[in-house]
Amino acid sequence: MPLTRDQLAVRASKELRDGYIVNLGIGIPTLVANHVPKGMDVWLQSENGLLGIGPFPTEAEVDADLINAGKQTVTARTGASYFSSSDSFAMIRGGHIDLCILGAMQVSQGGDLANWMIPGKMVKGMGGAMDLVAGVKRVVVVMEHTAKGQTKVVKECSLPLTGKRCVDLLITDLCVLEMDRAAKRFVLKELAPGVSIEDVKTNTAAEIVVPANVGVVAV
Amino acid sequence: MGQKVFDTAPAAFADLAAKGVLRDGMTILVGGFGLCGIPEHLILALRDSGVKDLTCVSNNAGVDDWGLGLLLQTRQIRKMISSYVGENATFEKQFLSGELEVEFNPQGTLAERLRAGGAGIPAFYTATGAGTLVAEGKDTREFYRPGEAPGGATVPGRGYAGRVMKDGPSPVRLDQAEPREYVMETGLYGDLALVKAHQADPFGNLVYRKTARNFNPMMATAAAFVIAEVDEMVPLGALDADAIHTPGSYVDRVVRTVSVKRIEQRTTRVP
């Protein structure tokens, strides 16, 4: 069975470590915030200038001057700080963020990422995605393995790139793939429960490394 | 010190055309992230001034009926320099029809271009966008990451700041380090900046509030003429000198307004 959106978020949350500074993208990545393991201290950064995102506000706490990068009203946790966009991206580009989790339209076998534009169709812009994948220490992508019957794990991205060779870990509804920097290929680490290696191969255009032992995603 | 404080946004705009500050074809920096921290009343005054063929530098383009979206409706904007422009159907229509020119900048590149422009830095190199559409037509060069070529300072006879020298001895710690590609980006400077702050004093010292700060501080440094819209005016000396975000010397005019502060995604939890 392919993983659900929530199960994808649960699997992604396993990449969190105590004390990590983390930036979560919009969509499934945002759900990861709901699955921070108990007792683990993780600081969420929002690229519009907040370190220490708290829970959504109660109706009485809503403050138009306090939003996250998805433009949702949020709160700030105790110890949080506010800063300008240039300070925020100095934090991102300077390698001061431990982990970012974001969505994708395509990921190539060499770890290229495309997630900001469909020429002639979708012209919203890249926002902070190019900065995040260029500067954050570890880049985790969470996405569905296929879209409309087409694989999103491709040999080469046909869509305009967000970054080259930037994806460290790819979590899809079928499997978990980890980049081997030396081999420049993804290694199949885990399968979703009930999904076979054949299923992954059928739905993948990228050349991937399949080791003798492949785990199962704990959900 | 001339009089910087004006009662209303239209009053702050009244003589700008006569002074040559406001003119068709100019470049205007507009603060804000989404609708958070946008200079609402200054945007309305800009619209009402009728100035056109504008290049607007702003992270987003407002929504259809608020923020810079208002100037798209009136077709006063010819070009936008932004990082993300979802949430605006007018924008999408004008862009796809070719009426509106758009230059997408990665958000951090946009912020840094403004910071650099305000600091008199004509260009800088960043890893952001290397190997993508953003780098097309731009100078690229290989460097070691600052952290991998420690010191960052000039190494005599070996170039500077970890730059990869094609011949000759390499800088430092090269056994582990791999050079990577960087893209040259230029500083951005505008004719006019419209910013939103929380508090100001009569000198124009500004304090921003929470995430409404975003692009406003850099924009306040990166234009020939700067107007700030604020929630509160306080007397000179009332702001803690240690906590001022934008020193008053950057600011030409200040207007106190009552902002609508529209919320794009009102998300709440049950207490």
Tab-separated table of C-alpha atoms in Angstrom:
chain	number	residue	atom	x	y	z
A	1	MET	CA	0.000	0.000	0.000
A	2	PRO	CA	1.420	3.401	-0.924
A	3	LEU	CA	1.901	5.713	2.059
A	4	THR	CA	-0.772	8.302	2.814
A	5	ARG	CA	0.082	12.002	3.136
A	6	ASP	CA	0.163	11.677	6.885
A	7	GLN	CA	2.352	8.565	6.762
A	8	LEU	CA	4.761	10.439	4.482
A	9	ALA	CA	4.946	13.174	7.115
A	10	VAL	CA	5.531	10.571	9.844
A	11	ARG	CA	8.380	9.021	7.857
A	12	ALA	CA	9.898	12.454	7.183
A	13	SER	CA	9.706	13.275	10.911
A	14	LYS	CA	12.179	10.423	11.540
A	15	GLU	CA	14.837	12.658	9.970
A	16	LEU	CA	14.492	15.180	12.816
A	17	ARG	CA	17.126	15.212	15.560
A	18	ASP	CA	17.172	16.890	18.934
A	19	GLY	CA	18.236	20.536	18.670
A	20	TYR	CA	17.812	20.721	14.905
A	21	ILE	CA	16.964	23.998	13.167
A	22	VAL	CA	14.482	22.982	10.463
A	23	ASN	CA	12.687	24.655	7.576
A	24	LEU	CA	9.491	22.985	6.357
A	25	GLY	CA	8.021	23.648	2.932
A	26	ILE	CA	4.356	24.088	2.091
A	27	GLY	CA	2.015	21.066	1.781
A	28	ILE	CA	2.957	17.629	3.158
A	29	PRO	CA	6.201	19.013	4.679
A	30	THR	CA	4.151	21.359	6.891
A	31	LEU	CA	2.438	18.272	8.376
A	32	VAL	CA	5.803	17.082	9.708
A	33	ALA	CA	5.430	19.685	12.481
A	34	ASN	CA	2.585	17.550	13.895
A	35	HIS	CA	4.899	14.562	14.288
A	36	VAL	CA	7.906	15.930	16.153
A	37	PRO	CA	8.758	13.091	18.566
A	38	LYS	CA	7.864	13.784	22.208
A	39	GLY	CA	10.715	15.244	24.185
A	40	MET	CA	12.644	16.284	21.085
A	41	ASP	CA	13.481	19.980	20.868
A	42	VAL	CA	13.237	21.117	17.244
A	43	TRP	CA	13.249	24.769	16.173
A	44	LEU	CA	11.256	25.569	13.062
A	45	GLN	CA	12.454	28.411	10.876
A	46	SER	CA	10.169	30.372	8.607
A	47	GLU	CA	11.988	32.171	5.801
A	48	ASN	CA	9.891	35.315	6.153
A	49	GLY	CA	11.815	36.029	9.344
A	50	LEU	CA	10.954	33.809	12.307
A	51	LEU	CA	12.976	31.202	14.185
A	52	GLY	CA	10.767	29.267	16.597
A	53	ILE	CA	7.346	28.761	14.992
A	54	GLY	CA	4.700	27.851	17.558
A	55	PRO	CA	1.270	26.261	17.071
A	56	PHE	CA	-1.514	27.945	15.123
A	57	PRO	CA	-3.077	30.750	17.165
A	58	THR	CA	-6.428	30.630	18.904
A	59	GLU	CA	-8.953	33.060	17.434
A	60	ALA	CA	-8.010	35.539	20.176
A	61	GLU	CA	-4.281	35.225	19.460
A	62	VAL	CA	-4.490	35.867	15.694
A	63	ASP	CA	-1.977	38.565	14.732
A	64	ALA	CA	-1.779	39.810	11.131
A	65	ASP	CA	1.891	40.695	11.692
A	66	LEU	CA	2.779	37.096	12.541
A	67	ILE	CA	2.602	34.614	9.667
A	68	ASN	CA	4.650	31.712	8.282
A	69	ALA	CA	6.068	31.406	4.777
A	70	GLY	CA	2.779	29.874	3.614
A	71	LYS	CA	1.111	33.122	4.747
A	72	GLN	CA	-0.796	31.276	7.480
A	73	THR	CA	-1.266	32.954	10.842
A	74	VAL	CA	1.022	31.307	13.428
A	75	THR	CA	2.389	31.952	16.905
A	76	ALA	CA	5.972	32.228	18.103
A	77	ARG	CA	7.258	29.837	20.744
A	78	THR	CA	9.067	31.011	23.871
A	79	GLY	CA	12.605	31.954	22.873
A	80	ALA	CA	11.662	32.731	19.282
A	81	SER	CA	13.310	35.536	17.323
A	82	TYR	CA	12.255	37.764	14.418
A	83	PHE	CA	14.613	39.038	11.741
A	84	SER	CA	14.675	40.548	8.270
A	85	SER	CA	14.541	38.581	5.012
A	86	SER	CA	18.262	39.164	4.396
A	87	ASP	CA	19.125	37.838	7.861
A	88	SER	CA	16.775	34.930	7.269
A	89	PHE	CA	18.447	33.978	4.017
A	90	ALA	CA	21.909	34.502	5.475
A	91	MET	CA	20.829	31.801	7.929
A	92	ILE	CA	19.648	29.615	5.051
A	93	ARG	CA	22.434	30.254	2.550
A	94	GLY	CA	25.172	30.329	5.158
A	95	GLY	CA	24.505	26.720	6.148
A	96	HIS	CA	22.992	27.505	9.553
A	97	ILE	CA	19.888	25.358	9.025
A	98	ASP	CA	20.267	21.643	9.665
A	99	LEU	CA	17.442	20.231	7.606
A	100	CYS	CA	14.804	21.304	5.126
A	101	ILE	CA	11.896	19.210	3.951
A	102	LEU	CA	10.166	20.206	0.753
A	103	GLY	CA	7.910	18.947	-2.012
A	104	ALA	CA	8.839	18.325	-5.644
A	105	MET	CA	7.461	17.901	-9.152
A	106	GLN	CA	10.478	15.889	-10.365
A	107	VAL	CA	13.676	14.477	-8.895
A	108	SER	CA	16.397	13.139	-11.196
A	109	GLN	CA	18.666	10.140	-10.642
A	110	GLY	CA	21.584	12.467	-9.894
A	111	GLY	CA	19.596	14.348	-7.237
A	112	ASP	CA	18.468	17.367	-9.287
A	113	LEU	CA	15.215	18.907	-8.079
A	114	ALA	CA	12.445	20.643	-10.046
A	115	ASN	CA	9.589	22.168	-8.096
A	116	TRP	CA	8.927	25.755	-9.133
A	117	MET	CA	7.703	26.076	-12.687
A	118	ILE	CA	5.818	24.418	-15.517
A	119	PRO	CA	6.665	26.488	-18.606
A	120	GLY	CA	3.606	28.143	-20.144
A	121	LYS	CA	1.377	26.836	-17.397
A	122	MET	CA	2.370	27.549	-13.839
A	123	VAL	CA	4.235	30.769	-13.244
A	124	LYS	CA	4.197	31.363	-9.534
A	125	GLY	CA	7.932	31.655	-8.896
A	126	MET	CA	10.513	29.842	-6.806
A	127	GLY	CA	10.089	31.768	-3.568
A	128	GLY	CA	12.826	30.595	-1.202
A	129	ALA	CA	13.192	27.061	-2.587
A	130	MET	CA	16.379	27.697	-4.598
A	131	ASP	CA	18.049	29.251	-1.566
A	132	LEU	CA	17.004	26.396	0.707
A	133	VAL	CA	18.322	23.629	-1.536
A	134	ALA	CA	21.568	25.527	-2.130
A	135	GLY	CA	22.298	26.303	1.501
A	136	VAL	CA	20.666	23.917	3.959
A	137	LYS	CA	22.878	21.111	5.261
A	138	ARG	CA	20.484	18.255	4.467
A	139	VAL	CA	17.695	18.394	1.893
A	140	VAL	CA	14.811	15.941	2.193
A	141	VAL	CA	12.149	15.748	-0.504
A	142	VAL	CA	8.690	14.336	0.205
A	143	MET	CA	6.421	13.646	-2.755
A	144	GLU	CA	4.193	11.177	-4.512
A	145	HIS	CA	6.196	8.766	-6.671
A	146	THR	CA	3.981	9.308	-9.705
A	147	ALA	CA	1.554	11.947	-10.947
A	148	LYS	CA	-1.194	11.173	-13.455
A	149	GLY	CA	0.468	7.842	-14.260
A	150	GLN	CA	3.836	9.489	-14.938
A	151	THR	CA	6.844	8.864	-12.727
A	152	LYS	CA	8.332	11.841	-10.927
A	153	VAL	CA	11.610	10.001	-10.274
A	154	VAL	CA	13.262	10.602	-13.642
A	155	LYS	CA	16.590	10.216	-15.428
A	156	GLU	CA	16.820	13.940	-16.130
A	157	CYS	CA	14.298	16.587	-15.078
A	158	SER	CA	12.290	17.917	-18.009
A	159	LEU	CA	11.045	20.839	-15.898
A	160	PRO	CA	13.221	23.866	-15.028
A	161	LEU	CA	15.507	23.028	-12.104
A	162	THR	CA	15.324	24.408	-8.594
A	163	GLY	CA	18.776	23.054	-7.822
A	164	LYS	CA	21.365	20.620	-9.162
A	165	ARG	CA	22.457	17.524	-7.215
A	166	CYS	CA	20.855	18.869	-4.068
A	167	VAL	CA	18.533	16.100	-2.825
A	168	ASP	CA	19.955	13.991	0.010
A	169	LEU	CA	16.904	11.894	0.804
A	170	LEU	CA	13.770	11.236	-1.243
A	171	ILE	CA	10.681	9.952	0.533
A	172	THR	CA	7.828	8.903	-1.761
A	173	ASP	CA	4.600	7.039	-1.162
A	174	LEU	CA	6.332	3.894	-2.495
A	175	CYS	CA	9.823	4.025	-0.996
A	176	VAL	CA	12.712	5.887	0.607
A	177	LEU	CA	15.760	6.628	-1.548
A	178	GLU	CA	19.025	7.962	-0.160
A	179	MET	CA	21.612	9.717	-2.314
A	180	ASP	CA	25.018	8.070	-2.482
A	181	ARG	CA	27.232	11.094	-3.197
A	182	ALA	CA	30.103	8.979	-4.506
A	183	ALA	CA	27.980	6.842	-6.825
A	184	LYS	CA	25.790	9.868	-7.761
A	185	ARG	CA	22.739	7.609	-7.623
A	186	PHE	CA	19.951	6.990	-5.153
A	187	VAL	CA	20.052	3.822	-3.086
A	188	LEU	CA	16.775	2.103	-2.250
A	189	LYS	CA	16.658	2.075	1.571
A	190	GLU	CA	13.066	1.279	2.486
A	191	LEU	CA	9.847	0.113	0.850
A	192	ALA	CA	6.359	1.142	1.878
A	193	PRO	CA	4.562	-1.818	3.498
A	194	GLY	CA	3.260	-4.141	0.777
A	195	VAL	CA	5.232	-2.439	-1.996
A	196	SER	CA	7.768	-4.603	-3.847
A	197	ILE	CA	11.091	-3.741	-5.435
A	198	GLU	CA	9.412	-4.561	-8.755
A	199	ASP	CA	6.680	-1.979	-8.008
A	200	VAL	CA	9.340	0.662	-7.399
A	201	LYS	CA	11.255	-0.253	-10.560
A	202	THR	CA	8.087	-0.197	-12.693
A	203	ASN	CA	7.264	3.282	-11.446
A	204	THR	CA	10.776	4.728	-11.654
A	205	ALA	CA	12.623	6.004	-14.731
A	206	ALA	CA	15.768	6.903	-12.776
A	207	GLU	CA	18.604	4.438	-12.494
A	208	ILE	CA	18.724	3.470	-8.815
A	209	VAL	CA	20.891	1.165	-6.720
A	210	VAL	CA	19.054	-1.747	-5.127
A	211	PRO	CA	21.090	-3.283	-2.318
A	212	ALA	CA	20.695	-6.828	-1.038
A	213	ASN	CA	18.830	-5.654	2.038
A	214	VAL	CA	15.985	-3.182	1.770
A	215	GLY	CA	14.026	-2.194	4.874
A	216	VAL	CA	10.353	-1.446	5.320
A	217	VAL	CA	9.029	2.003	6.215
A	218	ALA	CA	7.847	2.008	9.821
A	219	VAL	CA	4.404	3.627	9.847
B	1	MET	CA	16.529	68.398	9.861
B	2	GLY	CA	13.594	69.064	7.560
B	3	GLN	CA	10.090	68.094	8.429
B	4	LYS	CA	9.707	64.356	7.794
B	5	VAL	CA	6.326	63.670	9.351
B	6	PHE	CA	3.200	63.880	7.185
B	7	ASP	CA	-0.401	63.437	8.295
B	8	THR	CA	-1.639	61.292	5.416
B	9	ALA	CA	-0.207	59.218	2.581
B	10	PRO	CA	-1.620	61.563	-0.109
B	11	ALA	CA	0.015	64.496	1.705
B	12	ALA	CA	3.356	62.687	1.688
B	13	PHE	CA	2.950	62.170	-2.075
B	14	ALA	CA	1.579	65.626	-2.954
B	15	ASP	CA	4.814	67.328	-4.081
B	16	LEU	CA	6.735	64.261	-5.214
B	17	ALA	CA	5.956	64.665	-8.907
B	18	ALA	CA	6.942	68.339	-8.795
B	19	LYS	CA	10.189	67.415	-7.009
B	20	GLY	CA	10.956	64.869	-9.734
B	21	VAL	CA	10.812	61.971	-7.260
B	22	LEU	CA	7.726	60.495	-8.871
B	23	ARG	CA	7.912	59.903	-12.614
B	24	ASP	CA	6.787	57.410	-15.246
B	25	GLY	CA	9.171	54.515	-15.857
B	26	MET	CA	10.729	54.659	-12.390
B	27	THR	CA	11.748	51.743	-10.172
B	28	ILE	CA	9.907	51.408	-6.867
B	29	LEU	CA	10.735	49.040	-3.999
B	30	VAL	CA	7.696	47.927	-2.021
B	31	GLY	CA	8.094	46.102	1.301
B	32	GLY	CA	6.053	43.165	2.555
B	33	PHE	CA	5.758	39.390	2.443
B	34	GLY	CA	2.387	38.413	1.023
B	35	LEU	CA	0.074	40.999	2.566
B	36	CYS	CA	2.083	41.067	5.814
B	37	GLY	CA	4.004	44.280	6.369
B	38	ILE	CA	2.951	46.017	3.162
B	39	PRO	CA	2.691	49.829	3.081
B	40	GLU	CA	-1.048	49.757	2.345
B	41	HIS	CA	-1.781	53.465	2.291
B	42	LEU	CA	1.368	54.358	0.382
B	43	ILE	CA	0.371	51.843	-2.310
B	44	LEU	CA	-3.062	53.494	-2.529
B	45	ALA	CA	-1.420	56.926	-2.816
B	46	LEU	CA	0.934	55.602	-5.485
B	47	ARG	CA	-2.037	54.283	-7.442
B	48	ASP	CA	-3.861	57.600	-7.141
B	49	SER	CA	-0.767	59.514	-8.312
B	50	GLY	CA	-1.320	57.916	-11.735
B	51	VAL	CA	2.393	57.338	-12.302
B	52	LYS	CA	2.907	54.478	-14.798
B	53	ASP	CA	5.312	52.136	-16.624
B	54	LEU	CA	6.680	51.214	-13.225
B	55	THR	CA	9.216	48.558	-12.374
B	56	CYS	CA	8.179	47.262	-8.963
B	57	VAL	CA	10.538	45.282	-6.777
B	58	SER	CA	8.530	43.342	-4.220
B	59	ASN	CA	8.668	39.766	-2.981
B	60	ASN	CA	5.049	39.223	-4.066
B	61	ALA	CA	2.494	41.068	-6.138
B	62	GLY	CA	-0.323	41.377	-3.639
B	63	VAL	CA	-3.699	39.775	-4.309
B	64	ASP	CA	-6.129	40.835	-7.012
B	65	ASP	CA	-7.790	43.583	-5.014
B	66	TRP	CA	-5.191	44.573	-2.412
B	67	GLY	CA	-1.559	45.575	-2.183
B	68	LEU	CA	0.323	45.807	-5.478
B	69	GLY	CA	-2.535	43.903	-7.119
B	70	LEU	CA	-4.306	47.279	-7.198
B	71	LEU	CA	-1.596	48.719	-9.460
B	72	LEU	CA	-1.764	45.676	-11.706
B	73	GLN	CA	-5.493	46.269	-12.135
B	74	THR	CA	-4.820	49.848	-13.251
B	75	ARG	CA	-1.938	48.640	-15.460
B	76	GLN	CA	0.549	51.024	-13.872
B	77	ILE	CA	3.178	48.277	-13.528
B	78	ARG	CA	5.226	47.280	-16.568
B	79	LYS	CA	7.657	44.967	-14.823
B	80	MET	CA	7.794	43.069	-11.540
B	81	ILE	CA	10.926	41.749	-9.835
B	82	SER	CA	9.609	39.164	-7.366
B	83	SER	CA	10.230	35.689	-5.976
B	84	TYR	CA	6.675	34.386	-5.789
B	85	VAL	CA	3.468	35.645	-7.315
B	86	GLY	CA	0.826	32.979	-6.705
B	87	GLU	CA	-2.523	34.109	-5.328
B	88	ASN	CA	-3.020	36.724	-8.031
B	89	ALA	CA	-5.137	35.974	-11.113
B	90	THR	CA	-4.668	39.458	-12.599
B	91	PHE	CA	-0.934	38.955	-12.473
B	92	GLU	CA	-1.103	35.568	-14.140
B	93	LYS	CA	-3.347	36.878	-16.923
B	94	GLN	CA	-1.171	39.906	-17.679
B	95	PHE	CA	2.002	37.837	-17.532
B	96	LEU	CA	0.767	35.052	-19.823
B	97	SER	CA	-0.546	37.636	-22.319
B	98	GLY	CA	2.868	39.317	-22.375
B	99	GLU	CA	1.538	42.616	-21.045
B	100	LEU	CA	3.556	42.366	-17.856
B	101	GLU	CA	7.244	41.575	-17.712
B	102	VAL	CA	8.449	39.483	-14.774
B	103	GLU	CA	11.915	38.818	-13.451
B	104	PHE	CA	11.871	35.992	-10.924
B	105	ASN	CA	14.588	36.192	-8.297
B	106	PRO	CA	15.104	33.542	-5.642
B	107	GLN	CA	13.849	35.071	-2.407
B	108	GLY	CA	17.273	35.108	-0.744
B	109	THR	CA	18.864	36.544	-3.870
B	110	LEU	CA	16.256	39.297	-3.934
B	111	ALA	CA	16.882	40.106	-0.266
B	112	GLU	CA	20.636	40.077	-0.738
B	113	ARG	CA	20.491	42.172	-3.933
B	114	LEU	CA	18.622	44.836	-1.962
B	115	ARG	CA	20.995	44.587	0.990
B	116	ALA	CA	23.957	44.876	-1.377
B	117	GLY	CA	22.402	47.757	-3.298
B	118	GLY	CA	21.850	49.664	-0.076
B	119	ALA	CA	25.391	48.924	1.080
B	120	GLY	CA	27.023	50.137	-2.126
B	121	ILE	CA	28.000	46.639	-3.224
B	122	PRO	CA	27.548	46.320	-7.018
B	123	ALA	CA	27.642	42.523	-7.191
B	124	PHE	CA	28.175	39.349	-5.211
B	125	TYR	CA	28.368	35.593	-5.787
B	126	THR	CA	25.852	33.086	-4.450
B	127	ALA	CA	25.351	29.348	-4.844
B	128	THR	CA	21.599	29.874	-5.128
B	129	GLY	CA	20.334	29.209	-8.634
B	130	ALA	CA	23.571	27.723	-9.986
B	131	GLY	CA	22.754	25.380	-12.875
B	132	THR	CA	19.192	26.712	-13.205
B	133	LEU	CA	17.360	29.229	-15.436
B	134	VAL	CA	18.268	31.910	-12.890
B	135	ALA	CA	21.964	31.615	-13.787
B	136	GLU	CA	21.437	31.965	-17.546
B	137	GLY	CA	23.445	34.832	-19.003
B	138	LYS	CA	25.152	35.524	-15.687
B	139	ASP	CA	28.803	35.234	-14.789
B	140	THR	CA	29.537	32.045	-12.852
B	141	ARG	CA	32.697	31.068	-11.059
B	142	GLU	CA	33.912	28.247	-8.831
B	143	PHE	CA	34.773	28.869	-5.204
B	144	TYR	CA	35.220	26.780	-2.119
B	145	ARG	CA	32.524	27.277	0.502
B	146	PRO	CA	33.663	29.897	3.021
B	147	GLY	CA	33.670	27.241	5.738
B	148	GLU	CA	35.905	24.965	3.707
B	149	ALA	CA	38.548	27.529	2.930
B	150	PRO	CA	38.935	28.905	6.432
B	151	GLY	CA	40.116	32.382	7.108
B	152	GLY	CA	38.160	33.721	4.195
B	153	ALA	CA	40.812	36.404	3.985
B	154	THR	CA	43.341	36.848	1.247
B	155	VAL	CA	45.894	34.093	1.081
B	156	PRO	CA	49.001	35.797	-0.319
B	157	GLY	CA	49.743	34.618	-3.799
B	158	ARG	CA	46.722	32.341	-3.865
B	159	GLY	CA	43.801	34.557	-4.708
B	160	TYR	CA	41.151	35.523	-2.226
B	161	ALA	CA	38.369	34.170	-0.075
B	162	GLY	CA	38.835	30.597	-1.137
B	163	ARG	CA	38.533	31.281	-4.835
B	164	VAL	CA	39.630	28.300	-6.868
B	165	MET	CA	42.811	29.061	-8.743
B	166	LYS	CA	43.128	27.105	-11.950
B	167	ASP	CA	46.922	26.854	-11.648
B	168	GLY	CA	49.257	27.126	-8.731
B	169	PRO	CA	48.909	26.027	-5.144
B	170	SER	CA	45.448	25.602	-3.699
B	171	PRO	CA	44.237	27.421	-0.588
B	172	VAL	CA	43.490	25.252	2.402
B	173	ARG	CA	41.903	22.007	3.558
B	174	LEU	CA	41.437	20.951	-0.021
B	175	ASP	CA	41.639	17.262	0.691
B	176	GLN	CA	37.979	17.268	1.816
B	177	ALA	CA	36.656	20.301	-0.006
B	178	GLU	CA	35.016	20.287	-3.401
B	179	PRO	CA	34.663	23.569	-5.217
B	180	ARG	CA	31.174	24.524	-6.250
B	181	GLU	CA	29.629	26.856	-8.755
B	182	TYR	CA	28.492	30.344	-7.745
B	183	VAL	CA	26.413	32.837	-9.715
B	184	MET	CA	27.111	36.552	-9.850
B	185	GLU	CA	24.113	38.662	-8.862
B	186	THR	CA	23.960	42.450	-8.878
B	187	GLY	CA	22.930	44.919	-6.200
B	188	LEU	CA	19.489	46.459	-6.586
B	189	TYR	CA	18.733	50.127	-6.001
B	190	GLY	CA	15.436	51.915	-6.531
B	191	ASP	CA	14.259	55.450	-7.206
B	192	LEU	CA	11.736	55.199	-4.402
B	193	ALA	CA	11.098	52.776	-1.528
B	194	LEU	CA	7.768	52.374	0.218
B	195	VAL	CA	8.150	50.561	3.523
B	196	LYS	CA	5.965	49.587	6.453
B	197	ALA	CA	7.155	49.763	10.068
B	198	HIS	CA	5.446	49.583	13.439
B	199	GLN	CA	6.876	52.664	15.145
B	200	ALA	CA	8.720	55.777	14.058
B	201	ASP	CA	10.010	58.921	15.717
B	202	PRO	CA	10.228	62.339	14.022
B	203	PHE	CA	13.794	61.652	12.832
B	204	GLY	CA	12.513	58.583	10.974
B	205	ASN	CA	14.035	55.917	13.216
B	206	LEU	CA	12.014	52.772	12.568
B	207	VAL	CA	11.058	49.700	14.561
B	208	TYR	CA	9.342	46.841	12.772
B	209	ARG	CA	6.980	44.316	14.317
B	210	LYS	CA	7.232	40.516	14.187
B	211	THR	CA	7.236	39.012	10.666
B	212	ALA	CA	5.994	42.304	9.197
B	213	ARG	CA	9.683	43.251	9.110
B	214	ASN	CA	10.642	40.969	6.160
B	215	PHE	CA	11.981	43.021	3.190
B	216	ASN	CA	11.312	46.445	4.697
B	217	PRO	CA	14.689	47.100	6.379
B	218	MET	CA	16.769	46.397	3.264
B	219	MET	CA	14.433	48.390	1.044
B	220	ALA	CA	14.718	51.353	3.397
B	221	THR	CA	18.446	51.425	2.612
B	222	ALA	CA	18.240	50.812	-1.121
B	223	ALA	CA	16.417	53.743	-2.713
B	224	ALA	CA	17.027	57.395	-3.482
B	225	PHE	CA	13.861	58.427	-1.632
B	226	VAL	CA	12.266	56.479	1.213
B	227	ILE	CA	8.762	56.817	2.642
B	228	ALA	CA	7.706	54.819	5.690
B	229	GLU	CA	4.155	54.077	6.775
B	230	VAL	CA	3.839	53.270	10.485
B	231	ASP	CA	1.262	52.221	13.073
B	232	GLU	CA	2.574	54.566	15.757
B	233	MET	CA	4.455	57.856	15.983
B	234	VAL	CA	6.452	58.359	19.158
B	235	PRO	CA	8.457	61.377	20.356
B	236	LEU	CA	12.174	61.635	19.669
B	237	GLY	CA	13.978	59.672	22.369
B	238	ALA	CA	11.084	57.327	23.082
B	239	LEU	CA	12.587	54.448	21.075
B	240	ASP	CA	15.337	52.418	22.713
B	241	ALA	CA	18.434	53.358	20.716
B	242	ASP	CA	19.646	49.758	21.033
B	243	ALA	CA	16.472	48.410	19.469
B	244	ILE	CA	16.096	50.646	16.407
B	245	HIS	CA	16.021	48.542	13.238
B	246	THR	CA	16.372	51.304	10.630
B	247	PRO	CA	18.265	54.458	11.611
B	248	GLY	CA	16.370	57.626	10.734
B	249	SER	CA	18.978	58.870	8.283
B	250	TYR	CA	17.645	56.415	5.690
B	251	VAL	CA	14.089	57.706	5.869
B	252	ASP	CA	12.845	60.818	4.064
B	253	ARG	CA	9.190	60.815	5.053
B	254	VAL	CA	6.979	59.149	7.645
B	255	VAL	CA	3.194	58.781	7.686
B	256	ARG	CA	1.138	57.325	10.503
B	257	THR	CA	-1.839	55.323	9.255
B	258	VAL	CA	-4.410	52.884	10.518
B	259	SER	CA	-3.744	49.718	8.536
B	260	VAL	CA	-6.302	47.147	7.515
B	261	LYS	CA	-3.692	44.340	7.801
B	262	ARG	CA	-5.619	41.872	5.723
B	263	ILE	CA	-4.857	38.193	6.473
B	264	GLU	CA	-4.378	35.763	3.566
B	265	GLN	CA	-4.626	32.441	5.411
B	266	ARG	CA	-6.394	32.751	8.719
B	267	THR	CA	-5.479	29.466	10.435
B	268	THR	CA	-6.471	28.887	14.033
B	269	ARG	CA	-6.661	26.139	16.599
B	270	VAL	CA	-9.345	25.475	19.173
B	271	PRO	CA	-7.995	26.495	22.587
